[in-house]
């Protein structure tokens, strides 16, 4: 109970500081989400159109995904230095995997009759992709976006260990000065941000899945 009281006191007394950290965390995550979403979607579409490339590409993505976040940050420091740049690169690498996987699965598990019908009606390959395949696979793709967003927000919490901003700063500071309330306050805000985003994207995912059916 005492810890909870201390956490709320921190939120009240240092509201501006936590608001700044939250804004920085959102900005950091959004940068990585935008890049991972764009790159992952493009790769997923590419390997769905070229099945021979699917296995090696997915293998590389799986390998990168298994590298611990703190290790990946350490590997990147000699090349990109410390700060937000390194954090965004690492978060982007992690975010690509769920986007590639879900885009590929969504586009390759469609009813072939629907695709053939679009082709028979005179649609080009690009038109069939944009007007038939992607809308039908939207629910699965958004599920990948959902996983990627929640993971990015969560992993961004350790970005402060390489000099990046965000709510991880509160966690890192709490650990270094042995202030459990500070550490918990940062962790709770990260968890709440992830939960809110997961809930919103979950609703969007359900909408597109119903629409696809």
PDB file of C-alpha atoms in Angstrom:
ATOM      1  CA  UNK A   1       0.000   0.000   0.000  1.00  0.00           C
ATOM      2  CA  UNK A   2       2.870   2.342   0.782  1.00  0.00           C
ATOM      3  CA  UNK A   3       4.391   1.704  -2.656  1.00  0.00           C
ATOM      4  CA  UNK A   4       1.097   2.559  -4.372  1.00  0.00           C
ATOM      5  CA  UNK A   5       0.893   5.801  -2.407  1.00  0.00           C
ATOM      6  CA  UNK A   6       4.437   6.698  -3.417  1.00  0.00           C
ATOM      7  CA  UNK A   7       3.668   5.985  -7.071  1.00  0.00           C
ATOM      8  CA  UNK A   8       0.620   8.266  -7.077  1.00  0.00           C
ATOM      9  CA  UNK A   9       2.612  10.942  -5.286  1.00  0.00           C
ATOM     10  CA  UNK A  10       5.244  10.761  -8.022  1.00  0.00           C
ATOM     11  CA  UNK A  11       2.586  11.116 -10.715  1.00  0.00           C
ATOM     12  CA  UNK A  12       1.195  14.214  -8.989  1.00  0.00           C
ATOM     13  CA  UNK A  13       4.457  15.867  -7.998  1.00  0.00           C
ATOM     14  CA  UNK A  14       6.262  15.161 -11.280  1.00  0.00           C
ATOM     15  CA  UNK A  15       3.333  15.197 -13.691  1.00  0.00           C
ATOM     16  CA  UNK A  16       5.117  17.369 -16.259  1.00  0.00           C
ATOM     17  CA  UNK A  17       8.194  15.145 -16.234  1.00  0.00           C
ATOM     18  CA  UNK A  18       6.180  11.971 -16.735  1.00  0.00           C
ATOM     19  CA  UNK A  19       4.100  13.665 -19.462  1.00  0.00           C
ATOM     20  CA  UNK A  20       7.324  14.538 -21.271  1.00  0.00           C
ATOM     21  CA  UNK A  21       8.616  10.986 -20.954  1.00  0.00           C
ATOM     22  CA  UNK A  22       5.293   9.612 -22.210  1.00  0.00           C
ATOM     23  CA  UNK A  23       5.364  11.913 -25.239  1.00  0.00           C
ATOM     24  CA  UNK A  24       8.968  10.908 -25.980  1.00  0.00           C
ATOM     25  CA  UNK A  25       8.056   7.225 -25.613  1.00  0.00           C
ATOM     26  CA  UNK A  26       5.144   7.563 -28.025  1.00  0.00           C
ATOM     27  CA  UNK A  27       7.339   9.422 -30.514  1.00  0.00           C
ATOM     28  CA  UNK A  28      10.070   6.796 -30.309  1.00  0.00           C
ATOM     29  CA  UNK A  29       7.600   3.945 -30.730  1.00  0.00           C
ATOM     30  CA  UNK A  30       5.725   5.637 -33.587  1.00  0.00           C
ATOM     31  CA  UNK A  31       8.945   6.155 -35.552  1.00  0.00           C
ATOM     32  CA  UNK A  32       9.801   2.461 -35.299  1.00  0.00           C
ATOM     33  CA  UNK A  33       6.202   1.365 -35.943  1.00  0.00           C
ATOM     34  CA  UNK A  34       5.980   3.458 -39.114  1.00  0.00           C
ATOM     35  CA  UNK A  35       9.235   2.053 -40.516  1.00  0.00           C
ATOM     36  CA  UNK A  36       8.628  -1.547 -39.429  1.00  0.00           C
ATOM     37  CA  UNK A  37       5.073  -1.426 -40.767  1.00  0.00           C
ATOM     38  CA  UNK A  38       6.132  -0.095 -44.156  1.00  0.00           C
ATOM     39  CA  UNK A  39       9.149  -2.384 -44.573  1.00  0.00           C
ATOM     40  CA  UNK A  40       7.376  -5.464 -43.183  1.00  0.00           C
ATOM     41  CA  UNK A  41       4.317  -4.954 -45.374  1.00  0.00           C
ATOM     42  CA  UNK A  42       6.473  -4.529 -48.490  1.00  0.00           C
ATOM     43  CA  UNK A  43       8.532  -7.644 -47.721  1.00  0.00           C
ATOM     44  CA  UNK A  44       5.415  -9.668 -46.896  1.00  0.00           C
ATOM     45  CA  UNK A  45       3.773  -8.687 -50.175  1.00  0.00           C
ATOM     46  CA  UNK A  46       6.993  -9.417 -52.049  1.00  0.00           C
ATOM     47  CA  UNK A  47       7.447 -12.959 -50.740  1.00  0.00           C
ATOM     48  CA  UNK A  48       3.723 -13.716 -51.225  1.00  0.00           C
ATOM     49  CA  UNK A  49       4.250 -12.938 -54.922  1.00  0.00           C
ATOM     50  CA  UNK A  50       7.537 -14.858 -55.038  1.00  0.00           C
ATOM     51  CA  UNK A  51       7.068 -18.073 -52.955  1.00  0.00           C
ATOM     52  CA  UNK A  52      10.659 -19.250 -53.493  1.00  0.00           C
ATOM     53  CA  UNK A  53      11.934 -16.308 -51.483  1.00  0.00           C
ATOM     54  CA  UNK A  54       9.532 -16.936 -48.576  1.00  0.00           C
ATOM     55  CA  UNK A  55      11.553 -19.581 -46.707  1.00  0.00           C
ATOM     56  CA  UNK A  56      14.928 -17.758 -46.642  1.00  0.00           C
ATOM     57  CA  UNK A  57      13.344 -14.375 -45.875  1.00  0.00           C
ATOM     58  CA  UNK A  58      11.248 -15.797 -43.041  1.00  0.00           C
ATOM     59  CA  UNK A  59      14.331 -17.605 -41.754  1.00  0.00           C
ATOM     60  CA  UNK A  60      16.319 -14.362 -41.555  1.00  0.00           C
ATOM     61  CA  UNK A  61      13.386 -12.592 -39.854  1.00  0.00           C
ATOM     62  CA  UNK A  62      13.057 -15.397 -37.302  1.00  0.00           C
ATOM     63  CA  UNK A  63      16.789 -15.289 -36.588  1.00  0.00           C
ATOM     64  CA  UNK A  64      16.749 -11.516 -35.978  1.00  0.00           C
ATOM     65  CA  UNK A  65      13.664 -11.870 -33.788  1.00  0.00           C
ATOM     66  CA  UNK A  66      15.444 -14.312 -31.452  1.00  0.00           C
ATOM     67  CA  UNK A  67      18.251 -11.856 -30.606  1.00  0.00           C
ATOM     68  CA  UNK A  68      17.647 -10.432 -27.105  1.00  0.00           C
ATOM     69  CA  UNK A  69      16.742  -6.746 -27.232  1.00  0.00           C
ATOM     70  CA  UNK A  70      19.587  -5.623 -24.984  1.00  0.00           C
ATOM     71  CA  UNK A  71      22.076  -7.614 -27.083  1.00  0.00           C
ATOM     72  CA  UNK A  72      20.782  -6.090 -30.314  1.00  0.00           C
ATOM     73  CA  UNK A  73      21.130  -2.611 -28.845  1.00  0.00           C
ATOM     74  CA  UNK A  74      24.710  -3.423 -27.835  1.00  0.00           C
ATOM     75  CA  UNK A  75      25.511  -4.724 -31.324  1.00  0.00           C
ATOM     76  CA  UNK A  76      24.173  -1.554 -32.945  1.00  0.00           C
ATOM     77  CA  UNK A  77      26.001   0.960 -30.706  1.00  0.00           C
ATOM     78  CA  UNK A  78      29.353   0.771 -32.589  1.00  0.00           C
ATOM     79  CA  UNK A  79      27.535   1.505 -35.865  1.00  0.00           C
ATOM     80  CA  UNK A  80      24.851   4.029 -34.888  1.00  0.00           C
ATOM     81  CA  UNK A  81      26.064   5.339 -31.529  1.00  0.00           C
ATOM     82  CA  UNK A  82      23.878   5.907 -28.495  1.00  0.00           C
ATOM     83  CA  UNK A  83      20.528   7.656 -28.402  1.00  0.00           C
ATOM     84  CA  UNK A  84      17.193   7.487 -30.176  1.00  0.00           C
ATOM     85  CA  UNK A  85      18.684   6.483 -33.538  1.00  0.00           C
ATOM     86  CA  UNK A  86      19.963   3.164 -32.223  1.00  0.00           C
ATOM     87  CA  UNK A  87      16.730   2.529 -30.330  1.00  0.00           C
ATOM     88  CA  UNK A  88      14.581   3.157 -33.423  1.00  0.00           C
ATOM     89  CA  UNK A  89      16.740   0.855 -35.568  1.00  0.00           C
ATOM     90  CA  UNK A  90      16.510  -1.955 -32.992  1.00  0.00           C
ATOM     91  CA  UNK A  91      12.759  -1.526 -32.530  1.00  0.00           C
ATOM     92  CA  UNK A  92      12.249  -1.485 -36.296  1.00  0.00           C
ATOM     93  CA  UNK A  93      14.152  -4.744 -36.692  1.00  0.00           C
ATOM     94  CA  UNK A  94      11.985  -6.371 -34.023  1.00  0.00           C
ATOM     95  CA  UNK A  95       8.787  -4.975 -35.510  1.00  0.00           C
ATOM     96  CA  UNK A  96       9.421  -6.254 -39.029  1.00  0.00           C
ATOM     97  CA  UNK A  97       8.948  -9.946 -38.169  1.00  0.00           C
ATOM     98  CA  UNK A  98       5.240  -9.897 -37.150  1.00  0.00           C
ATOM     99  CA  UNK A  99       4.426  -7.685 -40.135  1.00  0.00           C
ATOM    100  CA  UNK A 100       6.188  -9.957 -42.629  1.00  0.00           C
ATOM    101  CA  UNK A 101       4.669 -13.114 -41.159  1.00  0.00           C
ATOM    102  CA  UNK A 102       1.092 -11.867 -40.956  1.00  0.00           C
ATOM    103  CA  UNK A 103       1.164 -10.171 -44.349  1.00  0.00           C
ATOM    104  CA  UNK A 104       2.520 -13.322 -45.972  1.00  0.00           C
ATOM    105  CA  UNK A 105       0.056 -15.616 -44.193  1.00  0.00           C
ATOM    106  CA  UNK A 106      -2.860 -13.287 -44.883  1.00  0.00           C
ATOM    107  CA  UNK A 107      -2.134 -13.060 -48.602  1.00  0.00           C
ATOM    108  CA  UNK A 108      -1.361 -16.746 -49.141  1.00  0.00           C
ATOM    109  CA  UNK A 109      -4.324 -18.177 -47.221  1.00  0.00           C
ATOM    110  CA  UNK A 110      -7.057 -16.472 -49.244  1.00  0.00           C
ATOM    111  CA  UNK A 111      -9.765 -18.353 -51.088  1.00  0.00           C
ATOM    112  CA  UNK A 112      -8.190 -18.954 -54.528  1.00  0.00           C
ATOM    113  CA  UNK A 113     -11.625 -18.824 -56.185  1.00  0.00           C
ATOM    114  CA  UNK A 114     -11.991 -15.160 -55.167  1.00  0.00           C
ATOM    115  CA  UNK A 115      -8.617 -14.294 -56.663  1.00  0.00           C
ATOM    116  CA  UNK A 116      -9.352 -16.235 -59.839  1.00  0.00           C
ATOM    117  CA  UNK A 117     -12.705 -14.482 -60.165  1.00  0.00           C
ATOM    118  CA  UNK A 118     -10.987 -11.102 -60.001  1.00  0.00           C
ATOM    119  CA  UNK A 119      -8.481 -12.181 -62.649  1.00  0.00           C
ATOM    120  CA  UNK A 120     -11.247 -13.550 -64.866  1.00  0.00           C
ATOM    121  CA  UNK A 121     -13.013 -10.174 -64.699  1.00  0.00           C
ATOM    122  CA  UNK A 122      -9.959  -8.531 -66.237  1.00  0.00           C
ATOM    123  CA  UNK A 123      -8.086  -7.341 -63.162  1.00  0.00           C
ATOM    124  CA  UNK A 124      -4.342  -6.981 -63.528  1.00  0.00           C
ATOM    125  CA  UNK A 125      -2.003  -8.528 -60.975  1.00  0.00           C
ATOM    126  CA  UNK A 126      -1.592  -5.169 -59.224  1.00  0.00           C
ATOM    127  CA  UNK A 127      -5.341  -4.504 -59.235  1.00  0.00           C
ATOM    128  CA  UNK A 128      -6.073  -7.946 -57.811  1.00  0.00           C
ATOM    129  CA  UNK A 129      -3.544  -7.304 -55.050  1.00  0.00           C
ATOM    130  CA  UNK A 130      -4.794  -3.844 -54.134  1.00  0.00           C
ATOM    131  CA  UNK A 131      -8.535  -4.336 -54.581  1.00  0.00           C
ATOM    132  CA  UNK A 132      -9.026  -7.995 -53.634  1.00  0.00           C
ATOM    133  CA  UNK A 133      -6.131  -9.599 -51.785  1.00  0.00           C
ATOM    134  CA  UNK A 134      -5.116  -6.813 -49.388  1.00  0.00           C
ATOM    135  CA  UNK A 135      -8.709  -5.930 -48.350  1.00  0.00           C
ATOM    136  CA  UNK A 136      -9.475  -9.611 -47.734  1.00  0.00           C
ATOM    137  CA  UNK A 137      -6.243 -10.116 -45.772  1.00  0.00           C
ATOM    138  CA  UNK A 138      -6.648  -6.863 -43.811  1.00  0.00           C
ATOM    139  CA  UNK A 139      -7.794  -8.598 -40.609  1.00  0.00           C
ATOM    140  CA  UNK A 140      -4.726 -10.860 -40.474  1.00  0.00           C
ATOM    141  CA  UNK A 141      -2.390  -8.005 -41.397  1.00  0.00           C
ATOM    142  CA  UNK A 142      -3.835  -5.768 -38.668  1.00  0.00           C
ATOM    143  CA  UNK A 143      -3.292  -8.627 -36.191  1.00  0.00           C
ATOM    144  CA  UNK A 144       0.382  -8.370 -37.145  1.00  0.00           C
ATOM    145  CA  UNK A 145       0.269  -4.604 -36.663  1.00  0.00           C
ATOM    146  CA  UNK A 146      -1.290  -5.183 -33.245  1.00  0.00           C
ATOM    147  CA  UNK A 147       1.472  -7.552 -32.167  1.00  0.00           C
ATOM    148  CA  UNK A 148       4.126  -5.232 -33.556  1.00  0.00           C
ATOM    149  CA  UNK A 149       2.753  -2.132 -31.827  1.00  0.00           C
ATOM    150  CA  UNK A 150       2.448  -3.765 -28.397  1.00  0.00           C
ATOM    151  CA  UNK A 151       5.898  -5.314 -28.690  1.00  0.00           C
ATOM    152  CA  UNK A 152       7.469  -2.028 -29.807  1.00  0.00           C
ATOM    153  CA  UNK A 153       5.923  -0.048 -26.954  1.00  0.00           C
ATOM    154  CA  UNK A 154       7.105  -2.644 -24.444  1.00  0.00           C
ATOM    155  CA  UNK A 155      10.650  -3.085 -25.747  1.00  0.00           C
ATOM    156  CA  UNK A 156      11.073   0.698 -26.038  1.00  0.00           C
ATOM    157  CA  UNK A 157      11.203   0.658 -22.239  1.00  0.00           C
ATOM    158  CA  UNK A 158      14.810  -0.567 -22.303  1.00  0.00           C
ATOM    159  CA  UNK A 159      15.895   2.025 -24.873  1.00  0.00           C
ATOM    160  CA  UNK A 160      17.073   4.305 -22.072  1.00  0.00           C
ATOM    161  CA  UNK A 161      19.979   1.910 -21.493  1.00  0.00           C
ATOM    162  CA  UNK A 162      21.495   3.243 -24.742  1.00  0.00           C
ATOM    163  CA  UNK A 163      20.729   6.880 -23.999  1.00  0.00           C
ATOM    164  CA  UNK A 164      17.311   7.089 -25.682  1.00  0.00           C
ATOM    165  CA  UNK A 165      14.337   8.872 -24.163  1.00  0.00           C
ATOM    166  CA  UNK A 166      10.919   7.632 -23.177  1.00  0.00           C
ATOM    167  CA  UNK A 167       9.431   6.071 -20.072  1.00  0.00           C
ATOM    168  CA  UNK A 168      12.421   3.785 -19.797  1.00  0.00           C
ATOM    169  CA  UNK A 169      14.267   6.791 -18.353  1.00  0.00           C
ATOM    170  CA  UNK A 170      12.070   6.568 -15.241  1.00  0.00           C
ATOM    171  CA  UNK A 171      12.699   2.832 -14.984  1.00  0.00           C
ATOM    172  CA  UNK A 172      16.453   3.233 -15.431  1.00  0.00           C
ATOM    173  CA  UNK A 173      16.633   6.088 -12.930  1.00  0.00           C
ATOM    174  CA  UNK A 174      14.590   4.129 -10.413  1.00  0.00           C
ATOM    175  CA  UNK A 175      16.967   1.181 -10.722  1.00  0.00           C
ATOM    176  CA  UNK A 176      20.146   3.267 -10.428  1.00  0.00           C
ATOM    177  CA  UNK A 177      19.015   5.190  -7.326  1.00  0.00           C
ATOM    178  CA  UNK A 178      17.111   2.204  -5.922  1.00  0.00           C
ATOM    179  CA  UNK A 179      13.702   3.863  -6.008  1.00  0.00           C
ATOM    180  CA  UNK A 180      11.074   1.098  -6.485  1.00  0.00           C
ATOM    181  CA  UNK A 181       8.277   3.663  -6.819  1.00  0.00           C
ATOM    182  CA  UNK A 182      10.033   5.413  -9.703  1.00  0.00           C
ATOM    183  CA  UNK A 183      10.693   2.113 -11.468  1.00  0.00           C
ATOM    184  CA  UNK A 184       7.093   0.977 -10.987  1.00  0.00           C
ATOM    185  CA  UNK A 185       5.688   4.340 -12.108  1.00  0.00           C
ATOM    186  CA  UNK A 186       7.500   4.109 -15.458  1.00  0.00           C
ATOM    187  CA  UNK A 187       6.599   0.450 -15.912  1.00  0.00           C
ATOM    188  CA  UNK A 188       2.905   1.030 -15.186  1.00  0.00           C
ATOM    189  CA  UNK A 189       2.649   3.807 -17.781  1.00  0.00           C
ATOM    190  CA  UNK A 190       4.295   1.597 -20.418  1.00  0.00           C
ATOM    191  CA  UNK A 191       1.900  -1.236 -19.592  1.00  0.00           C
ATOM    192  CA  UNK A 192      -1.135   1.069 -19.728  1.00  0.00           C
ATOM    193  CA  UNK A 193      -0.028   2.513 -23.074  1.00  0.00           C
ATOM    194  CA  UNK A 194       0.426  -0.990 -24.496  1.00  0.00           C
ATOM    195  CA  UNK A 195      -2.975  -2.130 -23.168  1.00  0.00           C
ATOM    196  CA  UNK A 196      -4.799   0.875 -24.652  1.00  0.00           C
ATOM    197  CA  UNK A 197      -3.166   0.375 -28.063  1.00  0.00           C
ATOM    198  CA  UNK A 198      -3.834  -3.365 -27.965  1.00  0.00           C
ATOM    199  CA  UNK A 199      -7.512  -2.772 -27.150  1.00  0.00           C
ATOM    200  CA  UNK A 200      -7.958  -0.200 -29.935  1.00  0.00           C
ATOM    201  CA  UNK A 201      -6.194  -2.326 -32.543  1.00  0.00           C
ATOM    202  CA  UNK A 202      -8.096  -5.394 -31.356  1.00  0.00           C
ATOM    203  CA  UNK A 203     -11.377  -3.631 -32.149  1.00  0.00           C
ATOM    204  CA  UNK A 204     -10.018  -2.625 -35.560  1.00  0.00           C
ATOM    205  CA  UNK A 205      -8.882  -6.181 -36.215  1.00  0.00           C
ATOM    206  CA  UNK A 206     -12.344  -7.565 -35.392  1.00  0.00           C
ATOM    207  CA  UNK A 207     -13.958  -5.012 -37.711  1.00  0.00           C
ATOM    208  CA  UNK A 208     -11.815  -5.986 -40.688  1.00  0.00           C
ATOM    209  CA  UNK A 209     -12.144  -9.716 -40.018  1.00  0.00           C
ATOM    210  CA  UNK A 210     -15.956  -9.400 -40.022  1.00  0.00           C
ATOM    211  CA  UNK A 211     -15.743  -7.307 -43.163  1.00  0.00           C
ATOM    212  CA  UNK A 212     -13.470  -9.884 -44.795  1.00  0.00           C
ATOM    213  CA  UNK A 213     -15.923 -12.643 -44.016  1.00  0.00           C
TER     214      UNK A 213
END
